[in-house]
Tab-separated table of C-alpha atoms in Angstrom:
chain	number	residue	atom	x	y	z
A	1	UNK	CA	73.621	-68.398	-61.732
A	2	UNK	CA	72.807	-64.752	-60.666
A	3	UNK	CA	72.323	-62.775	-63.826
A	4	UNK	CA	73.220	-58.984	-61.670
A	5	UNK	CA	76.246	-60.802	-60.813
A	6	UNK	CA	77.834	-59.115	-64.242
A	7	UNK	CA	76.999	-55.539	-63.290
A	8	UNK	CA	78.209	-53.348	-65.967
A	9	UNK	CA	80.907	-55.973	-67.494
A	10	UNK	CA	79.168	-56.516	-70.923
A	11	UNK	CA	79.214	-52.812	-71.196
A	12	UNK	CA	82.648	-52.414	-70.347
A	13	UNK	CA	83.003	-55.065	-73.368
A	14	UNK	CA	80.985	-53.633	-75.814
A	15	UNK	CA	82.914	-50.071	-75.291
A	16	UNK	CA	86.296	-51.945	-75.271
A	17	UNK	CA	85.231	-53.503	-78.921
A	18	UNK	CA	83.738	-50.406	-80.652
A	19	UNK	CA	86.445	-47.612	-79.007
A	20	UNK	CA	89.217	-49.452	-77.576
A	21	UNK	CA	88.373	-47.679	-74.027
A	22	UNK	CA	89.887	-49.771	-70.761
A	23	UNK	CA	87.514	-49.645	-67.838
A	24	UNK	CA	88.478	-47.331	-65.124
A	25	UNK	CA	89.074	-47.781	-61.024
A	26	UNK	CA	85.363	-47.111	-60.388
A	27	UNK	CA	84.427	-49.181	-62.476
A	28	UNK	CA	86.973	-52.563	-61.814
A	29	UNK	CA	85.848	-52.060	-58.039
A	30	UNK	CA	82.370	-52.533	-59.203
A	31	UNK	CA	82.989	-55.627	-60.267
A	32	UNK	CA	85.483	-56.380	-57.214
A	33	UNK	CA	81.903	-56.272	-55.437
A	34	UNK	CA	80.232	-58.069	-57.397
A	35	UNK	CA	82.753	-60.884	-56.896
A	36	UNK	CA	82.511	-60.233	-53.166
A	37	UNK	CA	78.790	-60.723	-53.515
A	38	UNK	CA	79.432	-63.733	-55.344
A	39	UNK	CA	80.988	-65.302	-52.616
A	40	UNK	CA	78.084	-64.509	-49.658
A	41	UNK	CA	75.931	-65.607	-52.048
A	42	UNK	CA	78.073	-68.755	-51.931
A	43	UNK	CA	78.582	-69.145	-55.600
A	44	UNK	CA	81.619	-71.010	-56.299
A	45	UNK	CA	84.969	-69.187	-57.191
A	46	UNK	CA	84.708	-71.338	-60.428
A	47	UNK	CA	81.346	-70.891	-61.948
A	48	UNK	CA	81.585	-67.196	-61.160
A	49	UNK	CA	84.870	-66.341	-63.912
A	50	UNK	CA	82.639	-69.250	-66.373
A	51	UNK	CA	80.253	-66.839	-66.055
A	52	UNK	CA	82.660	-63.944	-67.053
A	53	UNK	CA	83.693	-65.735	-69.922
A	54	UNK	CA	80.767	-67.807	-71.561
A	55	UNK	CA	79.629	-63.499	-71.098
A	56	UNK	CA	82.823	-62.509	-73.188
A	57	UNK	CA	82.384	-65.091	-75.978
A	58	UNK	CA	78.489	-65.046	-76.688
A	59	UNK	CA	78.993	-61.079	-76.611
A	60	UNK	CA	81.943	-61.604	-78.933
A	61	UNK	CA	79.750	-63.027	-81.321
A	62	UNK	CA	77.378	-60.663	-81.309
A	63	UNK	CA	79.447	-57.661	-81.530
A	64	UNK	CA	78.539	-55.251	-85.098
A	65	UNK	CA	82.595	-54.828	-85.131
A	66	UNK	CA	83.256	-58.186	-85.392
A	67	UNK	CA	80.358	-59.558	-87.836
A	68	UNK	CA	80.566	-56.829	-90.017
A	69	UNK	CA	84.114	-55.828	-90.473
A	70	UNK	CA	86.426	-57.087	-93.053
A	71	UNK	CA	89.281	-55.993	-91.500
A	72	UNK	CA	91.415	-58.490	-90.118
A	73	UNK	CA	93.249	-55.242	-88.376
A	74	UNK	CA	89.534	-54.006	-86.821
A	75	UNK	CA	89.098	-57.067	-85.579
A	76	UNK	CA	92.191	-57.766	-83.762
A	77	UNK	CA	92.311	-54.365	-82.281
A	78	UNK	CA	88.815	-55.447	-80.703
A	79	UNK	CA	89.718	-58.763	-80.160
A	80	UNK	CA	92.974	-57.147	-77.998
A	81	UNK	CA	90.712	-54.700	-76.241
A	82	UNK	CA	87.974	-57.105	-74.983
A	83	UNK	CA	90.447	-59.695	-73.825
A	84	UNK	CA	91.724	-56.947	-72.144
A	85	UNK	CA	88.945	-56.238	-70.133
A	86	UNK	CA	88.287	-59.760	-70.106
A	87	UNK	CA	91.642	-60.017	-68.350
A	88	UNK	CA	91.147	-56.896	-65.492
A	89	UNK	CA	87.434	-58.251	-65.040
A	90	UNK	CA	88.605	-61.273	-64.193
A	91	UNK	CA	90.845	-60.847	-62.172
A	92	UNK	CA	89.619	-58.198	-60.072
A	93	UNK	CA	85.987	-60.762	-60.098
A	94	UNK	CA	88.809	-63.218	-58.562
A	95	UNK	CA	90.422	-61.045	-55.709
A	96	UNK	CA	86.954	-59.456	-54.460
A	97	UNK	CA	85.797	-63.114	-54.253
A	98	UNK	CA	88.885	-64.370	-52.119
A	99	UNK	CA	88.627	-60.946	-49.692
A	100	UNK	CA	85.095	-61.802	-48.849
A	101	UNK	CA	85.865	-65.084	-48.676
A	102	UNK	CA	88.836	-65.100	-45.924
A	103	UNK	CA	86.474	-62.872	-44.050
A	104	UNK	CA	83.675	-64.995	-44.066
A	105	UNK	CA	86.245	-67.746	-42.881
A	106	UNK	CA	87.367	-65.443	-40.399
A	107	UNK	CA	83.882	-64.810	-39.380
A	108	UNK	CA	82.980	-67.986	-39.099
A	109	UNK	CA	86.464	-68.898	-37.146
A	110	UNK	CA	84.989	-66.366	-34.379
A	111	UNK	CA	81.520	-67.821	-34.287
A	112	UNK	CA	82.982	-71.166	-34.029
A	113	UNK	CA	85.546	-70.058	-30.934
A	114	UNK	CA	82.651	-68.191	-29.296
A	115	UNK	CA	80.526	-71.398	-29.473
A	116	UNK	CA	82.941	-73.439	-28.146
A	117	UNK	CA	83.591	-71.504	-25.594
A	118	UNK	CA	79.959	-70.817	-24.135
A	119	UNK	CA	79.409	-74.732	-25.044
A	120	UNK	CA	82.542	-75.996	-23.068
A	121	UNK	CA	81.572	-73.477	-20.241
A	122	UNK	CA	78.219	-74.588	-19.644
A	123	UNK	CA	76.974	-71.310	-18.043
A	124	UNK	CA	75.519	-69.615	-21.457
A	125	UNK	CA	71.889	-69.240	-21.808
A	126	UNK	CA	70.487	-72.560	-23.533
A	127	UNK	CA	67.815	-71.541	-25.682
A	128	UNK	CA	70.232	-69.449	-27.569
A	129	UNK	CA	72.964	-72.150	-27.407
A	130	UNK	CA	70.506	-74.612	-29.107
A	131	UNK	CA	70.032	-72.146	-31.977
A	132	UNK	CA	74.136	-71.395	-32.431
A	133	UNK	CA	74.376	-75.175	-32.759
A	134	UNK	CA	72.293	-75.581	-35.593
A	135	UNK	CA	74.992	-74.078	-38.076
A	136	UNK	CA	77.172	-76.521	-36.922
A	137	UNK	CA	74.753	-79.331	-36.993
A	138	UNK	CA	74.645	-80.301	-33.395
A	139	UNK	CA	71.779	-81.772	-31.627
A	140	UNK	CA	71.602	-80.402	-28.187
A	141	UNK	CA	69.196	-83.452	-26.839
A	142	UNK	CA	71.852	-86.156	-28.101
A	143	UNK	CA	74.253	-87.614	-25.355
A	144	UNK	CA	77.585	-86.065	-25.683
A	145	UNK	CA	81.035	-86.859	-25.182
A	146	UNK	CA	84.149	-84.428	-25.018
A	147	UNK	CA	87.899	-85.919	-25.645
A	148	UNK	CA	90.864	-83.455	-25.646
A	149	UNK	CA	94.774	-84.500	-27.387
A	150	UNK	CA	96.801	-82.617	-25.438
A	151	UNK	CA	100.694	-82.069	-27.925
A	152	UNK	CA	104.124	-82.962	-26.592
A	153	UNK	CA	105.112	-79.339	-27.267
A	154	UNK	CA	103.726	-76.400	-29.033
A	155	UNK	CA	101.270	-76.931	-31.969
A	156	UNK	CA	101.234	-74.260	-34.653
A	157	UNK	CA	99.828	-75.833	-37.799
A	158	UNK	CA	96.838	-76.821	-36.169
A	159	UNK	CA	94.106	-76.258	-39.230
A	160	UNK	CA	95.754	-79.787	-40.756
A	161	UNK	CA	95.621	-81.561	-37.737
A	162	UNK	CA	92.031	-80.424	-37.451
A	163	UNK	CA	91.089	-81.171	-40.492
A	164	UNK	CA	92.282	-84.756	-40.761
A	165	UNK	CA	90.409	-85.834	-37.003
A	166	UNK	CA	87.585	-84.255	-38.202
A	167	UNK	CA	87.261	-86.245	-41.099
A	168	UNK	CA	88.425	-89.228	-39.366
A	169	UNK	CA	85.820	-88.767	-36.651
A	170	UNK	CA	83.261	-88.725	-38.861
A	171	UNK	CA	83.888	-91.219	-40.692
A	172	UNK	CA	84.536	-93.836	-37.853
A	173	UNK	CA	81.147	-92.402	-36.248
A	174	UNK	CA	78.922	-92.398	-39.375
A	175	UNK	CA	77.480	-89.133	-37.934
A	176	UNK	CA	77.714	-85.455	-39.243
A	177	UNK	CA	77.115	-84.378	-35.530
A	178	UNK	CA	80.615	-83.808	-34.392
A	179	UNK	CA	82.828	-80.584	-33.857
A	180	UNK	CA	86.269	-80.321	-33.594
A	181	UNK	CA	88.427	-77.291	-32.592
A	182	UNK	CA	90.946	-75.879	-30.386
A	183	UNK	CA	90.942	-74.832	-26.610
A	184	UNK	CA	94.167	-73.700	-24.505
A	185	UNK	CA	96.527	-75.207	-26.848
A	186	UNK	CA	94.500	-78.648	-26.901
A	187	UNK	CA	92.175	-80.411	-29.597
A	188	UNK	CA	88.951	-80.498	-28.582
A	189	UNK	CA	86.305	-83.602	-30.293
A	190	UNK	CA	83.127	-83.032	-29.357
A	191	UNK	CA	80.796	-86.108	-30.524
A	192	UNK	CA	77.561	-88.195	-29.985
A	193	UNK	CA	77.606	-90.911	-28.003
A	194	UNK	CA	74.560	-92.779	-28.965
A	195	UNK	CA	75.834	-93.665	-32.507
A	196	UNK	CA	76.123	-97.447	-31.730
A	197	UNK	CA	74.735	-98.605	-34.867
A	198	UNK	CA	75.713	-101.171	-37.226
A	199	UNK	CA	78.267	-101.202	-39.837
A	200	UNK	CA	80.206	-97.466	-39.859
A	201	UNK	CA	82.679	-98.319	-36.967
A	202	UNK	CA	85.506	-100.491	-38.517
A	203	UNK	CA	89.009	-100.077	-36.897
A	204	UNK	CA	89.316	-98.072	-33.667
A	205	UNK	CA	87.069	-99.504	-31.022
A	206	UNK	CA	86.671	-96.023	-28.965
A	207	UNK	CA	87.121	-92.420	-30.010
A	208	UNK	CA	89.971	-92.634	-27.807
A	209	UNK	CA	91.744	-95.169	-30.148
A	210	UNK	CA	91.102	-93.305	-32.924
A	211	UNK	CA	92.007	-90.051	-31.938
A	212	UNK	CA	95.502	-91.114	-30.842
A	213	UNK	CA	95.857	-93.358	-34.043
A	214	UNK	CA	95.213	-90.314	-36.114
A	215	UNK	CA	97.590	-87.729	-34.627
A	216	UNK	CA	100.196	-90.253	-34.614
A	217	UNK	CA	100.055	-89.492	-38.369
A	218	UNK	CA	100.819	-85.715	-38.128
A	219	UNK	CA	104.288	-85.135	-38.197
A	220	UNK	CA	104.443	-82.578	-35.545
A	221	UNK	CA	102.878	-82.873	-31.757
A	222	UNK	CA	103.356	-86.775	-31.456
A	223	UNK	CA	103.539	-87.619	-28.472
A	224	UNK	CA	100.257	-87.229	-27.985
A	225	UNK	CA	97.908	-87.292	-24.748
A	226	UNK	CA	94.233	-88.009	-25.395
A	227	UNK	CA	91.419	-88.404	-22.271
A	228	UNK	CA	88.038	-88.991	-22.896
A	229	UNK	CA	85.360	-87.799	-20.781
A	230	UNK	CA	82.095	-89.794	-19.753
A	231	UNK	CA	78.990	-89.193	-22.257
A	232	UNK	CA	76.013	-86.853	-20.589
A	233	UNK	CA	73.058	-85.674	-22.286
A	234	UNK	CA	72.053	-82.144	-23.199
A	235	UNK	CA	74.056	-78.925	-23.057
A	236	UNK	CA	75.292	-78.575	-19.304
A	237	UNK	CA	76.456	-82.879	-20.424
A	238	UNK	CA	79.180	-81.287	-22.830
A	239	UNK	CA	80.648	-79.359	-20.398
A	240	UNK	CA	80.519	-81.700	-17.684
A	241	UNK	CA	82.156	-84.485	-20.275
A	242	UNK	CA	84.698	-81.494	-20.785
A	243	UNK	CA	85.878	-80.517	-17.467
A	244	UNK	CA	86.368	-84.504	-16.905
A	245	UNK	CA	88.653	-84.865	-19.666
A	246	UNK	CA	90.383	-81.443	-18.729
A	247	UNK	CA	91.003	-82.884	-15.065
A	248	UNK	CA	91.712	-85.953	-17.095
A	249	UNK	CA	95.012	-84.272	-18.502
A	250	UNK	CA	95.678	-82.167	-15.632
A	251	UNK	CA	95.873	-85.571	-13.700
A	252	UNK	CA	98.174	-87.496	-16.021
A	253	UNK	CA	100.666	-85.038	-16.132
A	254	UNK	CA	100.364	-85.114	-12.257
A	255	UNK	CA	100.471	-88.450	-11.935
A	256	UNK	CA	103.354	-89.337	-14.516
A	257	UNK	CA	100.705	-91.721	-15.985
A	258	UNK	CA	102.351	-93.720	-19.053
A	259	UNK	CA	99.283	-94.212	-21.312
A	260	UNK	CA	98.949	-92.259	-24.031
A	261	UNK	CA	95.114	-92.799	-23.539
A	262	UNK	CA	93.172	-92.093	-20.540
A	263	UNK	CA	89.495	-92.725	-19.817
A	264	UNK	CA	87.689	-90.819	-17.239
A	265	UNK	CA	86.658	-93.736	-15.379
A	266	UNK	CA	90.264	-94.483	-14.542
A	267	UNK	CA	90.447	-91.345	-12.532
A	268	UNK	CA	87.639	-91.915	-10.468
A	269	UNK	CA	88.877	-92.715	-7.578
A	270	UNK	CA	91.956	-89.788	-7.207
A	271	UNK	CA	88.700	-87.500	-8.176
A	272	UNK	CA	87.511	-88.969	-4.930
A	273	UNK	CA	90.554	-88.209	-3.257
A	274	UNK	CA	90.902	-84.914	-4.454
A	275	UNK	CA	87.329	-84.033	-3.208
A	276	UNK	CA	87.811	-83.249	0.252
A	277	UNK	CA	91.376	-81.269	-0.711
A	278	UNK	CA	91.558	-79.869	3.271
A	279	UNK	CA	91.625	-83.554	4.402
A	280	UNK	CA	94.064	-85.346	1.921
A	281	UNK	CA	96.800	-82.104	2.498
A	282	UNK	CA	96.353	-83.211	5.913
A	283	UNK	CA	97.009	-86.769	5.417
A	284	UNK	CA	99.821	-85.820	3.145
A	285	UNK	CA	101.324	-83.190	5.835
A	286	UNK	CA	100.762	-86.265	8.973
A	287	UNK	CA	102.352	-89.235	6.641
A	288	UNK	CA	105.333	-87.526	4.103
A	289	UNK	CA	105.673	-84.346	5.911
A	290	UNK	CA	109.324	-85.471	7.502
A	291	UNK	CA	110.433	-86.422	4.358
A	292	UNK	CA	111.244	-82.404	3.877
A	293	UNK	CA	114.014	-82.779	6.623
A	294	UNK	CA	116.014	-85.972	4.325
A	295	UNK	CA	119.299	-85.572	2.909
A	296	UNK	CA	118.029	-84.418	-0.499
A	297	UNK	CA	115.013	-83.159	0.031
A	298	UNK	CA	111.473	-85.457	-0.101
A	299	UNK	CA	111.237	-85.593	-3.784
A	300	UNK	CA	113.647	-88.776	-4.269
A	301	UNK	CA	112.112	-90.477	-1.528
A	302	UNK	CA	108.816	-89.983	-2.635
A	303	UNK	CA	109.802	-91.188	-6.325
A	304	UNK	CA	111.023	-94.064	-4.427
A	305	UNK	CA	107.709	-95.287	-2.804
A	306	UNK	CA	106.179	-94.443	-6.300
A	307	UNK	CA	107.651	-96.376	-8.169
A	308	UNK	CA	107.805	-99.105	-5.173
A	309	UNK	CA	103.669	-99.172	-5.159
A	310	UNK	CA	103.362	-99.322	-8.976
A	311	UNK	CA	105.690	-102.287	-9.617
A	312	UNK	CA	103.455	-103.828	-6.916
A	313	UNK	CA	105.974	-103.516	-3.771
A	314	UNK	CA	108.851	-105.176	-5.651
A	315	UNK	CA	111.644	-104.023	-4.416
A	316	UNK	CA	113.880	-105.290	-7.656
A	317	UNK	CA	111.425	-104.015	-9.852
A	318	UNK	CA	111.436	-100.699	-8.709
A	319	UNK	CA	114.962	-100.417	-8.687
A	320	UNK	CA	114.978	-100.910	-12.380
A	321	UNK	CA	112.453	-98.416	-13.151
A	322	UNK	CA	114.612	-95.936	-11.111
A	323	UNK	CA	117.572	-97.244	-12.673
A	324	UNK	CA	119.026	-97.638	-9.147
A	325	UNK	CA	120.615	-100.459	-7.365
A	326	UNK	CA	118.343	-102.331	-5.112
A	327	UNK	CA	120.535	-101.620	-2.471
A	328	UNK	CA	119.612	-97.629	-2.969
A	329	UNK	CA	116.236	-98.585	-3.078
A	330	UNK	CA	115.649	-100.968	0.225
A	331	UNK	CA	118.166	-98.166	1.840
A	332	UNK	CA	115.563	-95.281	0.997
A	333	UNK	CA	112.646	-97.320	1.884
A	334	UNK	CA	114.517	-97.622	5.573
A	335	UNK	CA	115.151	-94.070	5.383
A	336	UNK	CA	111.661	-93.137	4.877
A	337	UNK	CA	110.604	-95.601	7.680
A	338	UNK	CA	112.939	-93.830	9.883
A	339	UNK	CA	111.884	-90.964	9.345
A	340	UNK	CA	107.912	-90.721	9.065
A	341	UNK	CA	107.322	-94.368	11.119
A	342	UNK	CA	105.484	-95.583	8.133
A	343	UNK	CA	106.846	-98.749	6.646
A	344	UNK	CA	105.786	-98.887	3.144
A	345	UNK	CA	106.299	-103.225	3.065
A	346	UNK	CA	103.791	-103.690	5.865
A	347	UNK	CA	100.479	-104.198	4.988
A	348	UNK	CA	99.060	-102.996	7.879
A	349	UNK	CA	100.169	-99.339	6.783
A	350	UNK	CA	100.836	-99.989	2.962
A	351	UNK	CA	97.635	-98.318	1.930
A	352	UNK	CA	97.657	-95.070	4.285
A	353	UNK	CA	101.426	-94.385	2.654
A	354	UNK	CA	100.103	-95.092	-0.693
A	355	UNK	CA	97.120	-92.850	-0.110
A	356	UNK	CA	99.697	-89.826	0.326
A	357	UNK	CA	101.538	-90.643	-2.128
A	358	UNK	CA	99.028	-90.450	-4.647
A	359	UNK	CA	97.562	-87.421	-2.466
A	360	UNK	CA	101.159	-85.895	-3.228
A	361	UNK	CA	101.333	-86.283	-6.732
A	362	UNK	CA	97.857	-84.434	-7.103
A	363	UNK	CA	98.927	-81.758	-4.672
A	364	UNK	CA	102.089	-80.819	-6.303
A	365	UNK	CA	103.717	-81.473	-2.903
A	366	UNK	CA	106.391	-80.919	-2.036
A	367	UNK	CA	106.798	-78.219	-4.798
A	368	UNK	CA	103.967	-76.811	-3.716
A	369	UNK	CA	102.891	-75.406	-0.133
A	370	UNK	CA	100.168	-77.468	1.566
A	371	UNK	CA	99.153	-75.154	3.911
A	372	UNK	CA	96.768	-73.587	1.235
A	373	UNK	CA	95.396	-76.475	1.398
A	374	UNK	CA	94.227	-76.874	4.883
């Protein structure tokens, strides 16, 4: 324990015993920096007031008002007077300990943002990246993986939820090399994805799995979305893992997907579609584009072939899922024939149709203008 961490305090004692004088402002912010320096010096909050005190009572001890007085009134008047400054010492040790210590949190709140950021970018400078990382015990040549839980609504208390996937992460990867923190309102796990090593992983068979099992324990943001991106190596790998779980979410809410979980590798192929954007607006425009002119508008219609093409061109199935009669559905399905020449039944055009729908969905259309597109 730092011995300069008691400043002037076992003078302030000493006069308090043999005059009864209290220690002045000067001299209690003196020792409001010395509890500030306590804390960068990362003393705990706890050993530095045992410090104060073991001070108090060896100096008690020693003090020629106590040993050699008598008087039982001499002594408490000392007695009084040191546990007075014992008191204001204290205390203001305490408070100068918890200011630097909610800006070194602060701090270190900023460094950690500013990382992430630059990390999830992948445009900062490398060599210097490599070196940030080392506070937060990340190995840059490691294979990465980035997974983002997106909340059903606004997430406010987000330190807890933070806190609990953290440790959960680590635990279920037996590896100190993971970060967690926030990003545009999401949670972002950042963690290695060459830890498949005997024993630590019990429960949870992907980070998926566990992330999704772990939130459902907070009692605000449930539902939770989670995707996962693919695991890449090295620093420009974390934010190429990133931006695939990113599209990830932007996709599933797109798409209406149902899972709660989605892996990258499942949106592969409307990726793929979405690559050549000019060409799939076009196909959109050619296929759907007379839907516009139906009683309605084209957004029931193209619910309709949605949900006809997931329910695997069941016409009864999809009527439940619309919670429609299949009447209503078969009726829209001729309407939409009638209208584009596309019959959505006949194999011969069943995958074009489905194409554009899909192509649709990831467009925004017919919310959103396709021309921009083209």
């Amino acid at each position: 324990m730092p011995i300069e961490l008691l400043g002037d305090y076992l003078r302030l004692l000493a006069d308090a015993a043999t005059s009864g004088r209290k220690p002045d402002a000067a001299e209690l912010n003196a020792v409001d920096l010395l509890g500030r320096r306590a804390a960068e010096l990362g003393v705990s909050a706890g050993s530095a007031v045992q410090l104060y005190l073991s001070a108090a009572r060896r100096l008690w001890q020693q003090l020629p008002a106590v040993v050699r007085s008598r008087d039982s009134e001499v002594v408490r008047a000392a007695a009084a007077a040191v546990l007075h400054v014992v008191d204001e010492a204290v205390a203001r040790l305490a408070e100068g300990y918890n200011d630097a210590r909610r800006q070194m949190v602060r701090w270190e709140e900023t460094l950690r943002r500013d990382f992430v950021e630059d990390l999830l970018r992948g445009d900062a400078d490398v060599g210097r990246l490599v070196e940030r990382a080392e506070p937060f015990g990340l190995d840059m040549a490691r294979p990465h993986q980035v997974a983002l839980a997106a909340p059903s609504g606004r997430l406010n208390e987000t330190e807890a939820a933070i806190s609990s996937l953290e440790r959960a992460v680590v635990r279920w990867a037996g590896d100190r090399d993971v970060l967690v923190a926030t990003k545009d309102g999401w949670i972002v796990v950042l963690t290695p994805a060459d830890t498949d090593v005997p024993g630590p992983r019990t429960g949870a068979k992907t980070l998926g799995d566990l992330m999704l099992a772990e939130l459902a324990r907070l009692p605000r943001g449930r539902p939770w979305r989670v995707t996962v991106g693919r695991p890449y190596p090295g620093s420009y790998g974390i934010a190429r893992s990133y931006e695939e779980a990113r599209e990830g979410l932007t996709m599933a809410v797109r798409l209406r997907l149902d899972s709660s979980l989605v892996q990258a590798e499942q949106l592969l192929i409307y990726r793929v579609l979405l690559r050549d954007q000019p060409a799939i607006a076009d196909l959109v425009q050619s296929v759907l584009g007379e839907l516009v002119h139906a009683r309605g508008g084209a957004e029931p219609l193209l619910e309709t072939l949605d949900a006809y093409f997931v329910t695997g061109g069941v016409a009864t199935t999809a009527a439940r899922r619309l919670h429609l009669s299949v009447r209503a559905v078969t009726y829209r399905l001729d309407r939409i024939k009638t209208l584009t020449g596309y019959d959505a039944a006949d194999p011969a055009q069943r995958f074009t149709v489905h194409t554009a729908v899909l192509g649709a969905k990831l467009l925004g259309w017919p919310h959103r203008d396709l021309a921009v597109d083209r």
